[in-house]
Structure formats: C-alpha cells, structure tokens
mmCIF file of C-alpha atoms in Angstrom:
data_model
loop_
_atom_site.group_PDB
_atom_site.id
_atom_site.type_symbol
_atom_site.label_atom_id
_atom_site.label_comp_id
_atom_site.label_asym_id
_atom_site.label_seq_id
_atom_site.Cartn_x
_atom_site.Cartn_y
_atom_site.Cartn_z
ATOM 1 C CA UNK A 1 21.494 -1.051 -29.395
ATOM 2 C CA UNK A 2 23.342 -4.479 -30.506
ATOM 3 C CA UNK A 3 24.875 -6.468 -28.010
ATOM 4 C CA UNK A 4 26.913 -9.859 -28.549
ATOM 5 C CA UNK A 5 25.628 -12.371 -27.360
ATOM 6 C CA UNK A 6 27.196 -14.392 -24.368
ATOM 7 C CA UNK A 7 27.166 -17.855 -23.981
ATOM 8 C CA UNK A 8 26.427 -20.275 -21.024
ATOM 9 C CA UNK A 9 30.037 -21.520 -21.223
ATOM 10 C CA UNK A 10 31.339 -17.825 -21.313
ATOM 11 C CA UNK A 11 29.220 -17.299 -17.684
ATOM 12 C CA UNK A 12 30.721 -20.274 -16.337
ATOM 13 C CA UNK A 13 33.869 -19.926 -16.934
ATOM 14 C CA UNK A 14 33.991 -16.094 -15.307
ATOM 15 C CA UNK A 15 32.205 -17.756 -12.041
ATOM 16 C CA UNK A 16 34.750 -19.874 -11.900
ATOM 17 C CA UNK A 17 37.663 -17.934 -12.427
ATOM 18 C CA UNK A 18 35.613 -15.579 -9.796
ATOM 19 C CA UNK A 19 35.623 -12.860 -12.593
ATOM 20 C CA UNK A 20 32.912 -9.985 -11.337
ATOM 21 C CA UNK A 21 29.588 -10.516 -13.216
ATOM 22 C CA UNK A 22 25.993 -10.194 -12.814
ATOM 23 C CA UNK A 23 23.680 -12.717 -14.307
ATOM 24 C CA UNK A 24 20.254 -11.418 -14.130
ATOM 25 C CA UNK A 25 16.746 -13.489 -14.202
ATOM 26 C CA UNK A 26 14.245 -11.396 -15.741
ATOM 27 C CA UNK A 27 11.593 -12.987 -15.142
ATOM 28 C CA UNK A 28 8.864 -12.682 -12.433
ATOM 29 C CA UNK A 29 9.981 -13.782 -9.352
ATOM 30 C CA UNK A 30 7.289 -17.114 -9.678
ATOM 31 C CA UNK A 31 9.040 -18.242 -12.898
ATOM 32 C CA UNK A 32 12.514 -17.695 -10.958
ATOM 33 C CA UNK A 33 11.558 -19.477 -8.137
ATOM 34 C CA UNK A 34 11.131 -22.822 -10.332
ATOM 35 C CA UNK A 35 14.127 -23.014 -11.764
ATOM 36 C CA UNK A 36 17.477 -20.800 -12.493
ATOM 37 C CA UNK A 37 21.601 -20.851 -12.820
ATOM 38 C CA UNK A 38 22.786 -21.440 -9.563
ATOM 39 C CA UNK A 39 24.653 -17.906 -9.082
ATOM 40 C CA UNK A 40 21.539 -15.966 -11.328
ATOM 41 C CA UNK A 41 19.797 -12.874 -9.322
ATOM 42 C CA UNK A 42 16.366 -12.092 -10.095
ATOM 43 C CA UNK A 43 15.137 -8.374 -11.245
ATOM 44 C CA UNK A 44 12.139 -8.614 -12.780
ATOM 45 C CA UNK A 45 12.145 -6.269 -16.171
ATOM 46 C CA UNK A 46 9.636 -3.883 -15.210
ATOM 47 C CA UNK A 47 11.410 -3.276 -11.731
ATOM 48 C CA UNK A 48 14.862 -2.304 -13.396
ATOM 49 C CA UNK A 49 14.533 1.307 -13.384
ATOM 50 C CA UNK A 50 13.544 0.891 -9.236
ATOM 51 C CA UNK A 51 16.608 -1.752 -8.261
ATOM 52 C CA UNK A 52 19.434 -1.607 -10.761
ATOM 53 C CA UNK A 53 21.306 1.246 -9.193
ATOM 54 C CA UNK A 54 20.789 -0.061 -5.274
ATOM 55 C CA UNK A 55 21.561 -3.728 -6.467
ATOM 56 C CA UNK A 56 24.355 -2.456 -9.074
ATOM 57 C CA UNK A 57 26.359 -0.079 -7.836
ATOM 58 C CA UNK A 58 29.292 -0.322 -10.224
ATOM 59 C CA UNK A 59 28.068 1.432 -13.659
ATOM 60 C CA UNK A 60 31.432 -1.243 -15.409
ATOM 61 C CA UNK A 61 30.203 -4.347 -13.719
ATOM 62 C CA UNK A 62 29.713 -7.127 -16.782
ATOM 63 C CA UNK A 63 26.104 -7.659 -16.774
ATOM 64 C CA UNK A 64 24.512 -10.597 -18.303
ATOM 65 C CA UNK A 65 20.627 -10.363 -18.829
ATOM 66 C CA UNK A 66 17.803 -13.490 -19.416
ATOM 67 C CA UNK A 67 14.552 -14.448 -20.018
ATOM 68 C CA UNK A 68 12.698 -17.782 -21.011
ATOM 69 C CA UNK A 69 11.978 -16.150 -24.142
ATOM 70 C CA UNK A 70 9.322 -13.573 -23.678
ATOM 71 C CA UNK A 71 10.843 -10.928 -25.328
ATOM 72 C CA UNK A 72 12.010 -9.387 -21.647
ATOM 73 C CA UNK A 73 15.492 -8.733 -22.871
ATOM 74 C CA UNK A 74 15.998 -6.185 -25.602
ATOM 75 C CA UNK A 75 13.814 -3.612 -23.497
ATOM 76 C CA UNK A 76 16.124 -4.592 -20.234
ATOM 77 C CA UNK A 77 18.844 -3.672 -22.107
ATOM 78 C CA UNK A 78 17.879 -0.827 -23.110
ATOM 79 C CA UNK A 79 16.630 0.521 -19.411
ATOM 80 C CA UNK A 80 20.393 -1.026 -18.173
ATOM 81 C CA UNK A 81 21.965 1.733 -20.767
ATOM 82 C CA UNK A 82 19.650 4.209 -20.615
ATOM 83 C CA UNK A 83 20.461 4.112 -16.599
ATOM 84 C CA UNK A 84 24.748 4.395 -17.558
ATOM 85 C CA UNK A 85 25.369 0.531 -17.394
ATOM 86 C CA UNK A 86 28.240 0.422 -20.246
ATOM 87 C CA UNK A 87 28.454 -3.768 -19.878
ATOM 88 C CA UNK A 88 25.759 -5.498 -21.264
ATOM 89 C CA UNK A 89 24.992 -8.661 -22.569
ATOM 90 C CA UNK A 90 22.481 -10.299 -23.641
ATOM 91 C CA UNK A 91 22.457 -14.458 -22.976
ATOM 92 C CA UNK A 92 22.987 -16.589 -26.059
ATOM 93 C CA UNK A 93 20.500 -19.613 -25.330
ATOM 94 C CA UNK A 94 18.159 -17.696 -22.766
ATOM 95 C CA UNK A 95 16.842 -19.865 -19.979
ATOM 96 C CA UNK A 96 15.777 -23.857 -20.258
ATOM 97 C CA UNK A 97 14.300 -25.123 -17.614
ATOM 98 C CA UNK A 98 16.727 -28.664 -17.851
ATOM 99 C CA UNK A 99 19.454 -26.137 -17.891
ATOM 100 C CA UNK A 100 22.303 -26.569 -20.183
ATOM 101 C CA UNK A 101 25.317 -28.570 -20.694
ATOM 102 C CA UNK A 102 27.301 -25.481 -18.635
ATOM 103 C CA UNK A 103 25.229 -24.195 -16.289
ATOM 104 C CA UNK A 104 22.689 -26.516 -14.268
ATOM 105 C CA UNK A 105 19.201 -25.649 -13.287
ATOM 106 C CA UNK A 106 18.791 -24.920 -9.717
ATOM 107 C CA UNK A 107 15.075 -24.654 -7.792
ATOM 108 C CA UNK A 108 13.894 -22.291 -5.251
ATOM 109 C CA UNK A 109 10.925 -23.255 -4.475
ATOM 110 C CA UNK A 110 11.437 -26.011 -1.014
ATOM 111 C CA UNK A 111 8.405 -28.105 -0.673
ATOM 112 C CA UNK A 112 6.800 -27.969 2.913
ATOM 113 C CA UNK A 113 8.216 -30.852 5.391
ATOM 114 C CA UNK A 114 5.302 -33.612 5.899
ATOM 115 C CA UNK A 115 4.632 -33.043 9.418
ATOM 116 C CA UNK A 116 4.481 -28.950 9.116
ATOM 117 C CA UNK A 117 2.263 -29.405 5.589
ATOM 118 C CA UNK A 118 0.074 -32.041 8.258
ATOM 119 C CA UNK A 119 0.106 -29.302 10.995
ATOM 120 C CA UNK A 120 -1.321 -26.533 8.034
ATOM 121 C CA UNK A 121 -3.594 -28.478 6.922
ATOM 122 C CA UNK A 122 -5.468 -28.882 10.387
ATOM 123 C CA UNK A 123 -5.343 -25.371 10.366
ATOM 124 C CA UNK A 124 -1.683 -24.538 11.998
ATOM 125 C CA UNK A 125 -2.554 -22.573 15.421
ATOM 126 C CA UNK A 126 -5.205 -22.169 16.882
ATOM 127 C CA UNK A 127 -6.379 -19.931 19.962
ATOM 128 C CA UNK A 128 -6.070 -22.051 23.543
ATOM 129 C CA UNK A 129 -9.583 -22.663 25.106
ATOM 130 C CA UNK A 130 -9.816 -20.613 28.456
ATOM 131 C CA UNK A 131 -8.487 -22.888 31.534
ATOM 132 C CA UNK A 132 -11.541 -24.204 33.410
ATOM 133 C CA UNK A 133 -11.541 -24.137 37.321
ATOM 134 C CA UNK A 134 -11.180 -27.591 38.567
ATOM 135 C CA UNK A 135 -13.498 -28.347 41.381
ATOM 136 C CA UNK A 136 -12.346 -28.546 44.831
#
C-alpha cells in the first residue's frame, strides 16, 4: 500500500489548530525515551497488533507513523490497515534526534537528583539493626 507522505510542518500545524491526530513513535520504548516530538506516543512496531485498537479506538483517526529509519514503518502500516485503520501516513523526514525546524526534540529520560543518585549509590535502604536494651 502507498501512502503520502506527511511532513513535520503538516503535524504541527494540526496540533496547533487542535486537529485530532496520532503521531506514533515506533521505536522501542529505550530509543523513545531519548528523544521524541513533544505530543508523539510510543507503540513499538511489533506490539501494534496487541495496542492499536485499546489505544485507537476511532478506525478514521489521522494516524501518523515514525521510525529513526529502521525500516519499522512500511510493515506498521500495513498491520494499521490490515487492523481497519483507513488514515495512514507515513512521516516525511522520520525522526532526528536534533529534531527539526517544526517540531522540537523532547527527552524522557530525567536524570536522578544528586542527593537520591548519592542515597543509591550507598545502597538506598537498608534493614534497621534490632534496638539494643540500654542498661539500667
């Protein structure tokens, strides 16, 4: 199945005009966690068949699908349709990790605070030692 390809302009212009839309990461959930569109949701390609319906209800909703160029997107595509999706796109640049001009790069992944990273490293909790009987 051909698709047209939609551009990063395209997608930001419909979240800004608050059109409905689903931009979908399909990546692994590691490579989404460093860096994605702001408003992207992650569905990893092999997992479409087990979350597309439960996180897509709508069969009509415009659906716009990405990788980082690993070849993820022509099979999604095809397992969108194949499920009754009728909207599909495919992204015209994929995913850069500097983001583009129209849509900015946004990370998941939080670095620990210094004093909890301190606290793991010491080896976060540990059991309390029995209370000892003072002497009277």
């Amino acid at each position: 199945m051909t698709t047209l390809p939609v551009t990063a302009s395209q997608v930001r212009s419909a979240l800004l005009l608050r059109d409905e839309i689903a931009l979908l990461d399909l990546r692994h959930e590691a490579a989404f966690a460093t860096g994605h569109p702001l408003f992207a949701a992650n569905m990893a390609a092999e997992r479409i068949a087990l979350e597309a319906e439960a996180r897509l209800p709508r069969k009509a909703v415009p659906i716009v699908v990405y990788d980082a160029g690993e070849g993820l997107v022509a099979s999604a595509i095809d397992r969108l349709t194949a499920l009754g999706y009728t909207n599909v796109a495919r992204s015209m640049a994929g995913f850069r990790a500097g983001g583009t001009p129209a849509m900015s790069c946004f990370r998941t992944s939080i670095p620990m605070p210094r004093p909890l990273a301190n606290w793991w490293s010491r080896g976060g909790i540990r059991p309390r030692s029995a209370p000892t009987k003072s002497p009277r």
